[in-house]
mmCIF file of C-alpha atoms in Angstrom:
data_model
loop_
_atom_site.group_PDB
_atom_site.id
_atom_site.type_symbol
_atom_site.label_atom_id
_atom_site.label_comp_id
_atom_site.label_asym_id
_atom_site.label_seq_id
_atom_site.Cartn_x
_atom_site.Cartn_y
_atom_site.Cartn_z
ATOM 1 C CA MET A 1 22.621 8.496 31.987
ATOM 2 C CA LYS A 2 20.369 10.828 33.648
ATOM 3 C CA LEU A 3 17.027 10.896 31.521
ATOM 4 C CA THR A 4 13.966 12.862 31.863
ATOM 5 C CA LEU A 5 10.937 11.096 30.235
ATOM 6 C CA PHE A 6 7.625 12.797 29.330
ATOM 7 C CA ALA A 7 4.481 10.703 28.435
ATOM 8 C CA ALA A 8 5.777 7.662 30.083
ATOM 9 C CA THR A 9 2.352 6.212 30.543
ATOM 10 C CA GLY A 10 1.696 6.251 26.647
ATOM 11 C CA GLY A 11 2.082 3.501 24.263
ATOM 12 C CA THR A 12 5.645 4.368 23.151
ATOM 13 C CA GLY A 13 6.494 5.873 26.513
ATOM 14 C CA ARG A 14 6.025 2.732 28.589
ATOM 15 C CA HIS A 15 8.581 1.047 26.139
ATOM 16 C CA LEU A 16 11.062 3.981 26.660
ATOM 17 C CA LEU A 17 10.671 3.854 30.442
ATOM 18 C CA THR A 18 11.117 0.043 30.453
ATOM 19 C CA GLN A 19 13.988 0.028 28.243
ATOM 20 C CA ALA A 20 15.729 3.005 29.877
ATOM 21 C CA VAL A 21 15.378 1.471 33.179
ATOM 22 C CA ALA A 22 16.636 -1.970 32.088
ATOM 23 C CA ALA A 23 19.658 -0.155 30.403
ATOM 24 C CA GLY A 24 20.632 1.216 33.741
ATOM 25 C CA HIS A 25 19.695 4.856 33.073
ATOM 26 C CA GLU A 26 18.487 7.024 36.005
ATOM 27 C CA VAL A 27 15.008 8.032 34.937
ATOM 28 C CA THR A 28 12.626 10.758 36.193
ATOM 29 C CA ALA A 29 9.155 10.417 34.500
ATOM 30 C CA VAL A 30 6.878 13.434 34.384
ATOM 31 C CA VAL A 31 3.442 12.095 34.556
ATOM 32 C CA ARG A 32 0.018 12.739 35.988
ATOM 33 C CA ASP A 33 0.268 9.975 38.581
ATOM 34 C CA PRO A 34 3.919 8.861 39.206
ATOM 35 C CA SER A 35 2.997 6.644 42.008
ATOM 36 C CA ALA A 36 1.782 3.944 39.464
ATOM 37 C CA LEU A 37 5.306 3.789 37.836
ATOM 38 C CA GLY A 38 7.446 2.477 40.755
ATOM 39 C CA ILE A 39 10.166 4.979 39.973
ATOM 40 C CA HIS A 40 11.007 8.526 40.726
ATOM 41 C CA GLY A 41 8.472 10.749 39.155
ATOM 42 C CA VAL A 42 7.372 14.342 38.936
ATOM 43 C CA ARG A 43 3.378 14.821 39.146
ATOM 44 C CA ALA A 44 2.371 17.284 36.370
ATOM 45 C CA ASP A 45 0.060 17.754 33.517
ATOM 46 C CA LEU A 46 2.344 18.921 30.789
ATOM 47 C CA LEU A 47 -0.025 21.393 29.281
ATOM 48 C CA THR A 48 -1.039 23.078 32.565
ATOM 49 C CA ALA A 49 1.833 22.551 34.863
ATOM 50 C CA ASP A 50 3.822 25.293 36.516
ATOM 51 C CA PRO A 51 6.816 26.100 34.430
ATOM 52 C CA ALA A 52 8.916 25.886 37.529
ATOM 53 C CA VAL A 53 7.925 22.171 38.059
ATOM 54 C CA LEU A 54 8.965 21.416 34.462
ATOM 55 C CA ARG A 55 12.481 23.282 34.842
ATOM 56 C CA ALA A 56 13.119 21.209 37.937
ATOM 57 C CA ALA A 57 12.275 17.984 36.172
ATOM 58 C CA VAL A 58 14.707 18.513 33.303
ATOM 59 C CA ASP A 59 17.272 20.444 35.040
ATOM 60 C CA GLY A 60 20.689 18.359 35.068
ATOM 61 C CA ALA A 61 19.242 15.738 32.642
ATOM 62 C CA ASP A 62 21.683 14.325 30.103
ATOM 63 C CA ALA A 63 18.776 13.942 27.716
ATOM 64 C CA VAL A 64 15.050 14.576 27.688
ATOM 65 C CA LEU A 65 12.787 12.113 25.730
ATOM 66 C CA SER A 66 9.153 12.633 24.797
ATOM 67 C CA GLY A 67 6.768 9.990 23.747
ATOM 68 C CA LEU A 68 4.044 12.589 23.644
ATOM 69 C CA GLY A 69 1.400 12.080 20.899
ATOM 70 C CA PRO A 70 -2.453 12.197 20.465
ATOM 71 C CA ARG A 71 -4.541 9.202 21.428
ATOM 72 C CA ARG A 72 -7.522 10.220 19.582
ATOM 73 C CA ARG A 73 -8.288 12.756 16.878
ATOM 74 C CA ALA A 74 -9.746 15.225 19.296
ATOM 75 C CA ASP A 75 -6.092 15.585 20.863
ATOM 76 C CA ALA A 76 -4.897 17.531 17.747
ATOM 77 C CA GLY A 77 -2.537 20.191 18.953
ATOM 78 C CA ILE A 78 -1.153 18.443 22.146
ATOM 79 C CA LEU A 79 2.089 17.578 20.277
ATOM 80 C CA SER A 80 3.277 20.967 19.451
ATOM 81 C CA LYS A 81 1.820 22.496 22.637
ATOM 82 C CA GLY A 82 3.445 19.989 24.975
ATOM 83 C CA THR A 83 6.705 20.138 23.123
ATOM 84 C CA ARG A 84 6.772 23.886 23.480
ATOM 85 C CA ALA A 85 6.373 23.487 27.299
ATOM 86 C CA ILE A 86 9.377 21.065 27.273
ATOM 87 C CA VAL A 87 11.467 23.291 25.179
ATOM 88 C CA ASP A 88 10.690 26.369 27.204
ATOM 89 C CA ALA A 89 11.733 24.469 30.306
ATOM 90 C CA MET A 90 14.897 23.216 28.702
ATOM 91 C CA GLN A 91 16.075 26.541 27.458
ATOM 92 C CA GLU A 92 15.943 27.707 31.051
ATOM 93 C CA THR A 93 18.149 25.053 32.346
ATOM 94 C CA THR A 94 21.482 23.099 31.499
ATOM 95 C CA ALA A 95 19.459 20.333 29.619
ATOM 96 C CA ARG A 96 20.264 20.367 25.896
ATOM 97 C CA ARG A 97 19.660 16.860 24.330
ATOM 98 C CA LEU A 98 16.038 16.283 23.344
ATOM 99 C CA VAL A 99 14.580 13.379 21.361
ATOM 100 C CA VAL A 100 10.978 13.367 20.385
ATOM 101 C CA VAL A 101 8.548 10.870 18.595
ATOM 102 C CA SER A 102 7.068 12.304 15.388
ATOM 103 C CA VAL A 103 5.366 11.256 12.284
ATOM 104 C CA ALA A 104 7.322 9.554 9.298
ATOM 105 C CA GLY A 105 8.192 11.979 6.557
ATOM 106 C CA ILE A 106 6.821 15.153 8.104
ATOM 107 C CA GLY A 107 9.688 17.569 8.199
ATOM 108 C CA LEU A 108 11.641 15.755 5.245
ATOM 109 C CA PRO A 109 11.573 16.457 1.536
ATOM 110 C CA GLN A 110 9.088 14.286 -0.385
ATOM 111 C CA PRO A 111 10.879 12.121 -2.819
ATOM 112 C CA SER A 112 9.504 12.057 -6.415
ATOM 113 C CA SER A 113 10.242 8.346 -6.636
ATOM 114 C CA ARG A 114 7.237 7.281 -4.351
ATOM 115 C CA SER A 115 4.870 5.001 -5.988
ATOM 116 C CA ILE A 116 1.238 6.063 -6.937
ATOM 117 C CA GLY A 117 0.085 3.926 -4.350
ATOM 118 C CA GLU A 118 2.235 5.609 -1.589
ATOM 119 C CA ARG A 119 1.242 9.027 -2.813
ATOM 120 C CA LEU A 120 -2.424 8.193 -2.825
ATOM 121 C CA LEU A 121 -2.193 6.860 0.745
ATOM 122 C CA SER A 122 -0.318 9.812 1.883
ATOM 123 C CA GLY A 123 -2.900 11.996 0.214
ATOM 124 C CA LEU A 124 -5.855 10.264 1.957
ATOM 125 C CA ALA A 125 -4.096 10.253 5.280
ATOM 126 C CA GLY A 126 -3.411 13.959 4.922
ATOM 127 C CA ILE A 127 -7.111 14.709 4.503
ATOM 128 C CA VAL A 128 -8.193 12.328 7.480
ATOM 129 C CA PHE A 129 -5.603 13.572 9.901
ATOM 130 C CA ARG A 130 -5.120 16.971 8.568
ATOM 131 C CA ARG A 131 -5.240 18.637 12.075
ATOM 132 C CA HIS A 132 -2.730 16.145 13.629
ATOM 133 C CA TYR A 133 -0.360 16.440 10.573
ATOM 134 C CA ALA A 134 -0.480 20.294 10.975
ATOM 135 C CA ASP A 135 0.354 19.771 14.709
ATOM 136 C CA VAL A 136 3.382 17.659 13.878
ATOM 137 C CA ALA A 137 4.463 20.119 11.290
ATOM 138 C CA GLU A 138 4.258 22.785 13.948
ATOM 139 C CA LEU A 139 6.352 20.732 16.167
ATOM 140 C CA GLU A 140 8.999 20.127 13.441
ATOM 141 C CA ALA A 141 9.313 23.887 12.802
ATOM 142 C CA LEU A 142 9.514 24.542 16.644
ATOM 143 C CA LEU A 143 12.483 22.338 17.053
ATOM 144 C CA ARG A 144 14.216 24.203 14.259
ATOM 145 C CA THR A 145 13.935 27.576 16.053
ATOM 146 C CA THR A 146 15.772 26.344 19.094
ATOM 147 C CA GLU A 147 19.381 25.829 19.974
ATOM 148 C CA LEU A 148 18.676 22.533 21.522
ATOM 149 C CA GLU A 149 20.338 19.445 20.492
ATOM 150 C CA TRP A 150 17.131 17.756 19.244
ATOM 151 C CA THR A 151 16.407 14.652 17.241
ATOM 152 C CA SER A 152 12.836 14.052 15.813
ATOM 153 C CA VAL A 153 12.247 10.276 15.075
ATOM 154 C CA GLY A 154 9.517 9.940 12.487
ATOM 155 C CA VAL A 155 7.649 6.738 12.750
ATOM 156 C CA PRO A 156 4.696 5.167 10.554
ATOM 157 C CA LEU A 157 1.828 3.304 11.782
ATOM 158 C CA LEU A 158 2.670 1.749 15.148
ATOM 159 C CA SER A 159 1.871 -1.647 16.568
ATOM 160 C CA ASP A 160 2.116 -3.479 19.896
ATOM 161 C CA ASP A 161 4.383 -6.162 18.379
ATOM 162 C CA PRO A 162 7.388 -7.176 20.566
ATOM 163 C CA LEU A 163 10.786 -5.537 20.230
ATOM 164 C CA THR A 164 12.923 -6.922 17.415
ATOM 165 C CA THR A 165 15.649 -4.044 16.964
ATOM 166 C CA LYS A 166 15.669 -4.983 13.401
ATOM 167 C CA TYR A 167 14.359 -1.866 11.640
ATOM 168 C CA ARG A 168 15.658 0.575 9.216
ATOM 169 C CA VAL A 169 16.502 4.153 9.675
ATOM 170 C CA ALA A 170 17.299 7.186 7.640
ATOM 171 C CA VAL A 171 18.670 10.365 8.861
ATOM 172 C CA GLY A 172 17.607 13.563 7.179
ATOM 173 C CA GLU A 173 16.090 11.841 4.262
ATOM 174 C CA TRP A 174 13.078 9.715 3.173
ATOM 175 C CA LEU A 175 12.918 6.130 4.061
ATOM 176 C CA PRO A 176 11.166 3.985 1.396
ATOM 177 C CA LYS A 177 8.367 1.815 2.057
ATOM 178 C CA ALA A 178 8.128 3.049 5.681
ATOM 179 C CA SER A 179 4.762 1.522 6.407
ATOM 180 C CA ARG A 180 5.095 -0.068 10.024
ATOM 181 C CA LEU A 181 7.035 -0.256 13.195
ATOM 182 C CA SER A 182 6.234 -1.536 16.891
ATOM 183 C CA ARG A 183 6.108 0.704 19.716
ATOM 184 C CA ALA A 184 8.880 -1.118 21.340
ATOM 185 C CA ASP A 185 11.257 -0.648 18.317
ATOM 186 C CA ALA A 186 10.142 3.044 18.056
ATOM 187 C CA ALA A 187 11.404 3.480 21.675
ATOM 188 C CA HIS A 188 14.543 1.486 20.991
ATOM 189 C CA CYS A 189 15.478 3.712 18.191
ATOM 190 C CA MET A 190 14.771 6.904 20.315
ATOM 191 C CA LEU A 191 17.033 5.583 22.947
ATOM 192 C CA ARG A 192 19.799 4.646 20.528
ATOM 193 C CA THR A 193 20.041 8.169 19.106
ATOM 194 C CA LEU A 194 21.408 9.196 22.472
ATOM 195 C CA GLU A 195 24.665 7.466 21.324
ATOM 196 C CA GLN A 196 24.503 8.815 17.688
ATOM 197 C CA PRO A 197 25.802 12.298 17.369
ATOM 198 C CA GLU A 198 24.965 12.298 13.601
ATOM 199 C CA THR A 199 21.317 12.499 14.506
ATOM 200 C CA VAL A 200 21.588 15.785 16.447
ATOM 201 C CA ARG A 201 19.448 18.609 14.901
ATOM 202 C CA GLN A 202 18.092 15.999 12.244
ATOM 203 C CA THR A 203 14.628 14.600 11.424
ATOM 204 C CA MET A 204 14.866 10.935 10.744
ATOM 205 C CA MET A 205 12.620 7.982 9.964
ATOM 206 C CA ALA A 206 12.487 4.475 11.286
ATOM 207 C CA ALA A 207 10.438 1.472 10.110
ATOM 208 C CA TYR A 208 10.750 -2.124 9.081
#
């Protein structure tokens, strides 16, 4: 497949890039410095790039994948703004399939069966990362306004543990005890959705 990848130098993005190339996909990475990647790339800052550059990067792609996310709390807002730029570019081209990384549970109904501990941790996280969670919620809302064939892969706390491919998923519903996942497995899950039509226009969760 012909893939366009955003945020290929990030924690999850690096695994997306490595796994996509290993699987034989033709990959174009949109990054600030493509020379460091050793593959065909487009030099662009997603938030300030000329829209024409982004359109050229996604046009003709079988799928567009984004590992975009904040690296620090001050980056709140980057996810929805960056995804808006990607969506705008795709809607002006032939590209239709979009897979983005999100936060576990946001965009899904919260089950009443969660334990007191899970609710408490969720509440505390909501206070600490309020701006980031609002950004993710805006992302989820944005996707639903488009006609793109999108999938949002919600992940919990990510680690640098190695790839296992042994994780659980839930499509369109809450995944119980979703507390951790490696970045490598998050990338694997995102790529796997490209062969899963049931994930189109769905928010899903992945965790061990």
